[in-house]
Short mmCIF file of C-alpha atoms and ligand atoms in Angstrom, two decimals:
data_model
loop_
_atom_site.label_atom_id
_atom_site.label_comp_id
_atom_site.label_asym_id
_atom_site.label_seq_id
_atom_site.Cartn_x
_atom_site.Cartn_y
_atom_site.Cartn_z
CA MET A 1304 0.10 0.04 -0.11
CA VAL A 1305 1.40 3.29 -0.75
CA VAL A 1306 0.98 6.02 1.65
CA GLN A 1307 0.85 9.47 0.45
CA LYS A 1308 2.08 12.13 2.92
CA MET A 1309 0.06 15.09 2.77
CA SER A 1310 1.95 18.43 2.02
CA ILE A 1311 2.09 21.36 4.23
CA ARG A 1312 0.98 24.77 2.79
CA SER A 1313 3.73 27.47 2.92
CA GLN A 1314 1.20 30.21 2.78
CA PHE A 1315 -0.90 29.11 5.34
CA LYS A 1316 -0.94 31.17 8.65
CA MET A 1317 -2.18 29.89 11.93
CA PRO A 1318 -5.50 31.87 13.11
CA LYS A 1319 -6.33 33.14 16.24
CA ARG A 1320 -9.89 33.72 15.38
CA LEU A 1321 -11.69 31.35 13.38
CA VAL A 1322 -15.11 31.55 11.48
CA VAL A 1323 -16.47 28.00 10.09
CA LYS A 1324 -19.36 28.15 7.36
CA ILE A 1325 -21.21 24.83 6.97
CA GLY A 1326 -23.46 24.54 3.89
CA THR A 1327 -26.92 22.39 3.90
CA SER A 1328 -25.44 20.12 1.79
CA SER A 1329 -23.36 19.05 4.62
CA LEU A 1330 -26.08 19.00 7.20
CA ILE A 1331 -28.77 17.07 5.13
CA TYR A 1332 -28.43 14.19 3.32
CA PRO A 1333 -29.52 13.78 -0.43
CA ASP A 1334 -32.87 11.91 0.76
CA GLY A 1335 -33.68 14.91 3.07
CA GLN A 1336 -32.47 13.26 6.22
CA LEU A 1337 -30.58 15.03 9.17
CA ASN A 1338 -26.85 14.06 8.82
CA LEU A 1339 -26.69 13.86 12.69
CA LYS A 1340 -23.12 12.51 12.12
CA THR A 1341 -21.79 15.40 10.80
CA MET A 1342 -23.63 17.79 13.14
CA ASP A 1343 -21.71 15.96 16.25
CA GLU A 1344 -18.41 15.86 14.40
CA LEU A 1345 -18.75 19.60 13.79
CA ALA A 1346 -19.70 20.21 17.37
CA PHE A 1347 -16.94 17.76 18.61
CA THR A 1348 -14.20 19.70 16.37
CA LEU A 1349 -15.26 23.24 17.05
CA SER A 1350 -15.12 22.50 20.89
CA ALA A 1351 -11.83 20.96 20.85
CA VAL A 1352 -10.32 23.83 18.84
CA GLN A 1353 -11.78 26.67 21.31
CA ASN A 1354 -10.44 24.43 23.78
CA ARG A 1355 -7.07 24.65 22.47
CA GLY A 1356 -7.30 28.53 22.57
CA LEU A 1357 -9.24 29.53 19.48
CA GLU A 1358 -11.74 32.04 19.20
CA VAL A 1359 -14.51 29.96 16.96
CA VAL A 1360 -17.46 31.16 15.28
CA LEU A 1361 -19.87 29.00 13.31
CA VAL A 1362 -22.03 30.12 10.50
CA THR A 1363 -24.45 27.40 9.72
CA SER A 1364 -27.27 27.04 6.95
CA GLY A 1365 -29.87 24.23 7.28
CA ALA A 1366 -32.70 25.94 8.77
CA ILE A 1367 -35.01 25.47 5.76
CA GLY A 1368 -33.45 21.61 5.29
CA VAL A 1369 -34.18 20.91 8.69
CA GLY A 1370 -37.56 22.36 8.46
CA LEU A 1371 -38.22 20.45 5.28
CA ASP A 1372 -37.70 17.16 7.45
CA GLN A 1373 -39.61 18.33 10.54
CA MET A 1374 -42.67 19.17 8.38
CA HIS A 1375 -42.24 15.91 6.36
CA LEU A 1376 -41.89 17.91 2.60
CA THR A 1377 -39.35 16.60 0.24
CA LYS A 1378 -39.60 19.94 -1.81
CA ARG A 1379 -38.36 23.45 -1.04
CA PRO A 1380 -41.32 25.26 -1.79
CA VAL A 1381 -41.18 27.95 -4.26
CA GLU A 1382 -43.18 31.02 -2.28
CA ILE A 1383 -40.66 33.01 -0.20
CA ALA A 1384 -42.93 33.29 2.79
CA ARG A 1385 -43.58 29.48 2.85
CA GLN A 1386 -39.60 29.16 2.82
CA GLN A 1387 -39.46 31.47 5.65
CA ALA A 1388 -41.88 29.72 7.70
CA ILE A 1389 -40.26 26.29 7.03
CA ALA A 1390 -36.69 28.45 7.96
CA ALA A 1391 -38.72 29.58 11.40
CA ILE A 1392 -39.62 25.74 12.05
CA GLY A 1393 -36.27 24.45 10.92
CA GLN A 1394 -34.09 26.80 12.91
CA ASN A 1395 -35.43 25.98 16.35
CA GLU A 1396 -34.90 22.21 15.54
CA LEU A 1397 -31.20 22.92 14.34
CA MET A 1398 -30.45 24.96 17.27
CA ALA A 1399 -31.83 22.41 19.73
CA ILE A 1400 -29.69 19.68 17.98
CA LEU A 1401 -26.37 21.82 17.81
CA ASN A 1402 -27.25 22.77 21.42
CA GLN A 1403 -27.38 19.44 22.79
CA ARG A 1404 -24.23 18.28 20.81
CA PHE A 1405 -22.36 21.05 21.80
CA ALA A 1406 -23.68 20.60 25.77
CA SER A 1407 -22.22 17.00 25.26
CA TYR A 1408 -18.84 18.77 24.87
CA SER A 1409 -19.37 21.11 27.69
CA GLN A 1410 -19.08 23.86 25.19
CA GLN A 1411 -21.79 26.70 25.50
CA ILE A 1412 -23.13 28.40 22.29
CA GLY A 1413 -25.27 31.69 21.49
CA GLN A 1414 -27.57 32.18 18.56
CA ILE A 1415 -27.08 35.45 16.24
CA LEU A 1416 -29.61 35.72 13.51
CA LEU A 1417 -28.42 38.44 10.86
CA THR A 1418 -29.40 40.01 7.87
CA HIS A 1419 -26.68 41.16 5.60
CA ASP A 1420 -27.27 44.90 5.61
CA VAL A 1421 -26.89 44.95 9.37
CA MET A 1422 -23.38 45.90 8.88
CA ASP A 1423 -24.51 48.63 6.68
CA TYR A 1424 -25.97 50.56 9.78
CA PRO A 1425 -23.44 51.81 11.97
CA ILE A 1426 -25.59 51.30 15.72
CA SER A 1427 -26.52 47.79 14.52
CA LYS A 1428 -23.15 46.59 13.55
CA LYS A 1429 -21.86 48.15 16.75
CA ASN A 1430 -24.34 46.04 18.72
CA VAL A 1431 -23.64 43.13 16.81
CA LEU A 1432 -20.07 43.21 17.20
CA ASN A 1433 -20.34 44.07 21.02
CA THR A 1434 -22.34 40.74 21.06
CA PHE A 1435 -19.69 38.80 19.11
CA GLU A 1436 -16.99 39.94 21.30
CA GLN A 1437 -18.80 39.32 24.51
CA LEU A 1438 -19.78 35.66 23.51
CA LEU A 1439 -16.18 35.10 22.43
CA LEU A 1440 -14.67 36.66 25.87
CA MET A 1441 -17.00 34.14 27.79
CA GLY A 1442 -15.58 31.24 25.72
CA ALA A 1443 -18.77 30.65 23.78
CA ILE A 1444 -19.28 30.02 20.40
CA PRO A 1445 -21.44 32.40 18.54
CA VAL A 1446 -23.98 30.25 16.09
CA VAL A 1447 -24.82 32.49 12.99
CA ASN A 1448 -27.53 31.92 10.57
CA GLU A 1449 -29.49 34.47 8.41
CA ASN A 1450 -32.86 35.75 9.94
CA ASP A 1451 -34.55 34.43 7.37
CA SER A 1452 -37.96 35.58 8.48
CA VAL A 1453 -37.16 39.17 7.93
CA SER A 1454 -34.38 38.59 4.91
CA VAL A 1455 -36.05 39.55 1.39
CA ASP A 1456 -34.29 40.65 -1.91
CA GLU A 1457 -36.37 43.70 -1.98
CA MET A 1458 -36.01 47.54 -1.65
CA ASP A 1459 -33.79 48.28 1.49
CA HIS A 1460 -32.50 44.72 1.53
CA LEU A 1461 -29.20 44.70 -0.26
CA THR A 1462 -28.74 41.07 -0.88
CA THR A 1463 -30.30 37.92 -1.83
CA PHE A 1464 -32.40 35.70 0.64
CA GLY A 1465 -30.44 32.72 1.44
CA ASP A 1466 -26.88 33.30 0.87
CA ASN A 1467 -24.74 32.37 3.94
CA ASP A 1468 -21.63 31.84 2.07
CA GLN A 1469 -21.27 36.05 1.53
CA LEU A 1470 -22.97 36.02 5.24
CA SER A 1471 -19.96 34.28 6.38
CA ALA A 1472 -17.46 36.51 4.74
CA LEU A 1473 -19.19 39.30 6.07
CA VAL A 1474 -18.98 38.07 9.60
CA ALA A 1475 -15.47 36.98 9.12
CA THR A 1476 -14.29 40.67 8.05
CA ALA A 1477 -16.51 42.32 10.35
CA ILE A 1478 -14.92 40.81 13.60
CA ASP A 1479 -11.44 40.51 11.78
CA ALA A 1480 -11.01 36.86 11.77
CA ASP A 1481 -8.03 35.66 10.14
CA LEU A 1482 -9.36 32.58 8.95
CA LEU A 1483 -12.88 31.54 7.02
CA ILE A 1484 -13.29 27.93 6.31
CA ILE A 1485 -16.11 26.95 4.38
CA LEU A 1486 -17.14 23.40 4.55
CA SER A 1487 -19.33 22.19 1.50
CA ASP A 1488 -20.01 18.71 -0.30
CA ILE A 1489 -17.48 19.02 -2.87
CA ASP A 1490 -13.42 18.95 -1.80
CA GLY A 1491 -12.74 22.55 -3.21
CA LEU A 1492 -12.93 24.57 -6.10
CA PHE A 1493 -12.42 22.56 -9.21
CA ASP A 1494 -11.59 23.56 -12.81
CA ALA A 1495 -15.09 22.75 -13.79
CA ASP A 1496 -18.39 21.62 -11.85
CA PRO A 1497 -17.54 18.14 -10.45
CA HIS A 1498 -21.11 17.16 -10.74
CA THR A 1499 -21.09 17.37 -14.65
CA CYS A 1500 -17.75 17.24 -15.72
CA THR A 1501 -15.85 13.65 -14.51
CA ASN A 1502 -12.52 14.89 -15.23
CA ALA A 1503 -12.49 17.93 -13.19
CA LYS A 1504 -9.66 18.67 -10.51
CA THR A 1505 -9.15 20.64 -7.59
CA ILE A 1506 -7.25 23.97 -7.51
CA PRO A 1507 -4.99 23.92 -4.30
CA LEU A 1508 -4.37 27.77 -4.32
CA ILE A 1509 -5.79 30.77 -5.65
CA ASP A 1510 -4.58 33.92 -4.77
CA GLU A 1511 -6.90 36.13 -6.85
CA ILE A 1512 -10.53 36.12 -7.90
CA THR A 1513 -9.98 36.82 -11.83
CA GLU A 1514 -12.46 36.73 -14.13
CA ALA A 1515 -11.10 33.70 -15.34
CA VAL A 1516 -11.85 32.13 -11.69
CA VAL A 1517 -15.12 33.14 -11.44
CA ASN A 1518 -15.90 31.54 -14.99
CA LEU A 1519 -15.24 28.01 -13.27
CA ALA A 1520 -18.10 28.57 -10.89
CA GLY A 1521 -21.37 26.76 -11.46
CA GLY A 1522 -24.57 26.95 -9.62
CA THR A 1523 -25.81 24.32 -6.94
CA GLY A 1524 -25.47 20.70 -7.18
CA THR A 1525 -28.06 19.77 -4.55
CA ARG A 1526 -31.60 20.28 -3.93
CA PHE A 1527 -30.92 21.88 -0.81
CA GLY A 1528 -27.79 23.83 -1.06
CA THR A 1529 -28.37 27.40 -2.47
CA GLY A 1530 -25.72 29.20 -3.82
CA GLY A 1531 -23.29 26.76 -5.45
CA MET A 1532 -19.88 27.79 -6.47
CA VAL A 1533 -20.58 31.44 -7.38
CA THR A 1534 -21.37 32.95 -3.77
CA LYS A 1535 -18.57 31.05 -2.36
CA LEU A 1536 -15.88 32.83 -4.91
CA LYS A 1537 -17.61 36.23 -3.45
CA ALA A 1538 -17.10 35.38 0.00
CA ALA A 1539 -13.57 34.70 -0.99
CA LYS A 1540 -12.82 37.95 -2.66
CA ARG A 1541 -14.10 39.71 0.41
CA VAL A 1542 -11.99 37.71 2.71
CA ILE A 1543 -9.01 38.09 0.13
CA ASN A 1544 -9.74 41.88 0.08
CA ALA A 1545 -9.42 42.27 3.64
CA GLY A 1546 -6.06 40.58 3.66
CA HIS A 1547 -7.36 37.35 5.26
CA GLN A 1548 -7.45 33.92 4.59
CA MET A 1549 -10.20 31.42 3.54
CA VAL A 1550 -10.09 27.68 2.80
CA LEU A 1551 -13.01 25.57 1.03
CA ALA A 1552 -13.22 21.91 1.68
CA ASN A 1553 -15.25 18.97 1.92
CA GLY A 1554 -17.32 19.15 5.13
CA GLU A 1555 -18.69 15.55 5.11
CA ASP A 1556 -16.08 14.77 8.12
CA PRO A 1557 -15.89 18.17 9.82
CA LYS A 1558 -12.47 16.97 11.79
CA ILE A 1559 -10.91 18.10 8.57
CA ILE A 1560 -10.86 21.23 10.44
CA PHE A 1561 -7.73 19.41 12.58
CA ASP A 1562 -5.96 19.05 9.32
CA ILE A 1563 -6.48 22.29 7.77
CA LEU A 1564 -5.08 24.42 10.97
CA ALA A 1565 -2.14 21.85 10.96
CA GLY A 1566 -1.72 23.77 7.43
CA LYS A 1567 -1.96 20.26 5.52
CA SER A 1568 -2.90 21.00 1.76
CA ILE A 1569 -6.46 20.20 1.94
CA GLY A 1570 -9.39 21.95 -0.33
CA THR A 1571 -8.52 25.09 -1.93
CA LEU A 1572 -6.78 27.94 -0.07
CA PHE A 1573 -7.76 31.39 -1.13
CA ALA A 1574 -4.69 33.58 0.15
CA ALA A 1575 -3.23 36.80 -1.62
CA ASP A 1576 0.22 36.59 -2.35
CA CYS A 1577 2.55 37.98 0.52
N1 ADP B 1099 -16.13 24.69 -10.30
C1 ADP B 1099 -16.70 24.31 -9.28
N2 ADP B 1099 -16.01 23.32 -8.45
C2 ADP B 1099 -16.67 22.58 -7.29
N3 ADP B 1099 -17.93 22.90 -7.07
C3 ADP B 1099 -19.08 23.50 -8.04
C4 ADP B 1099 -18.10 24.25 -9.31
N4 ADP B 1099 -19.13 24.84 -9.88
C5 ADP B 1099 -20.05 24.52 -9.43
N5 ADP B 1099 -20.03 23.80 -8.16
C6 ADP B 1099 -20.99 23.10 -7.39
O1 ADP B 1099 -21.34 23.64 -6.18
C7 ADP B 1099 -21.56 23.01 -4.99
C8 ADP B 1099 -21.64 23.33 -3.79
O2 ADP B 1099 -22.38 24.57 -3.58
P1 ADP B 1099 -23.94 24.27 -2.77
O3 ADP B 1099 -24.71 23.19 -3.39
O4 ADP B 1099 -24.45 25.53 -2.46
O5 ADP B 1099 -23.43 23.83 -1.33
P2 ADP B 1099 -23.44 24.35 0.34
O6 ADP B 1099 -24.83 23.80 0.64
O7 ADP B 1099 -22.40 23.67 0.99
O8 ADP B 1099 -23.47 25.78 -0.01
C9 ADP B 1099 -20.92 21.68 -5.46
O9 ADP B 1099 -21.68 20.50 -5.11
C10 ADP B 1099 -20.69 21.91 -6.80
O10 ADP B 1099 -21.91 21.00 -7.34
N1 VHF B 1100 -30.57 30.46 6.11
C1 VHF B 1100 -30.58 29.49 5.06
C2 VHF B 1100 -29.66 29.17 4.41
C3 VHF B 1100 -29.22 29.74 2.95
C4 VHF B 1100 -27.96 29.24 2.58
O1 VHF B 1100 -27.06 29.97 2.22
O2 VHF B 1100 -27.62 28.19 2.37
P1 VHF B 1100 -26.55 26.89 1.60
O3 VHF B 1100 -26.14 27.39 0.36
O4 VHF B 1100 -26.69 25.75 1.91
O5 VHF B 1100 -25.18 27.59 2.30
C5 VHF B 1100 -31.00 28.13 5.91
O6 VHF B 1100 -30.51 28.04 6.87
O7 VHF B 1100 -31.71 27.34 5.24
#
């Protein structure tokens, strides 16, 4: 048997403050069942990382996916109000499961529901940042999702409903996190959509989001995911512009975070050339 030694990234900087975003496609199986294994491993890994002295924030999707399961629905409804109602049901259950899993590792969590435009208003931004700082000071892990029942794509709301990739980048840059890890159902950024192109290969390092890079991105590959690669690249651009790093990796086993933090060459690292 040939054991391949994974190479260590020379560009990777060990973070002090980490944001991890996990997508619906990692939390819900393709048949709509909840992926309790991943949820448990996520709680274990983040608790262990926090326990070793890193400040950790979790941005989690899954409210709609969990809500569909709760309501025994197989399809996401088209009507926005129905999606919002299902998210309201699912968010409760999602937090109940996460709370229980984190509690089993003696890790306190605190829920923060955000809309993308919160950071545009100085007073709401200050209040939100104060909440993050206090939770982190208390050793708690802030658990963030979009406030789905008030997020709509119209008038004074500036972004589309349901984009936690960009929300995670917004949070990461606002709280000055050194690293954003986006966990999805794919191993990284591929040179073509891996679900439609069998020869597609992962790209280990991207130092700039050029037009050519943007052109590699397709939409979501699952019934439950929303943004696909397009929103992940927008997130990467925001993080790179703020002088920080982002890693996109497969969230099937969140213990992969230990290897990412050890600098191993896993997934795609987005980092500007120093
Ligand atoms: N160039 C690409 N490289 C990797 N994945 C891609 C690419 N273009 C499109 N995708 C799709 O993006 C999907 C991940 O996004 P999404 O389904 O929204 O997941 P999540 O729920 O984790 O946000 C992949 O499963 C894949 O089908
Ligand atoms: N706020 C929505 C998530 C929207 C979203 O961005 O989903 P995903 O593409 O799976 O990260 C929910 O919790 O279902």
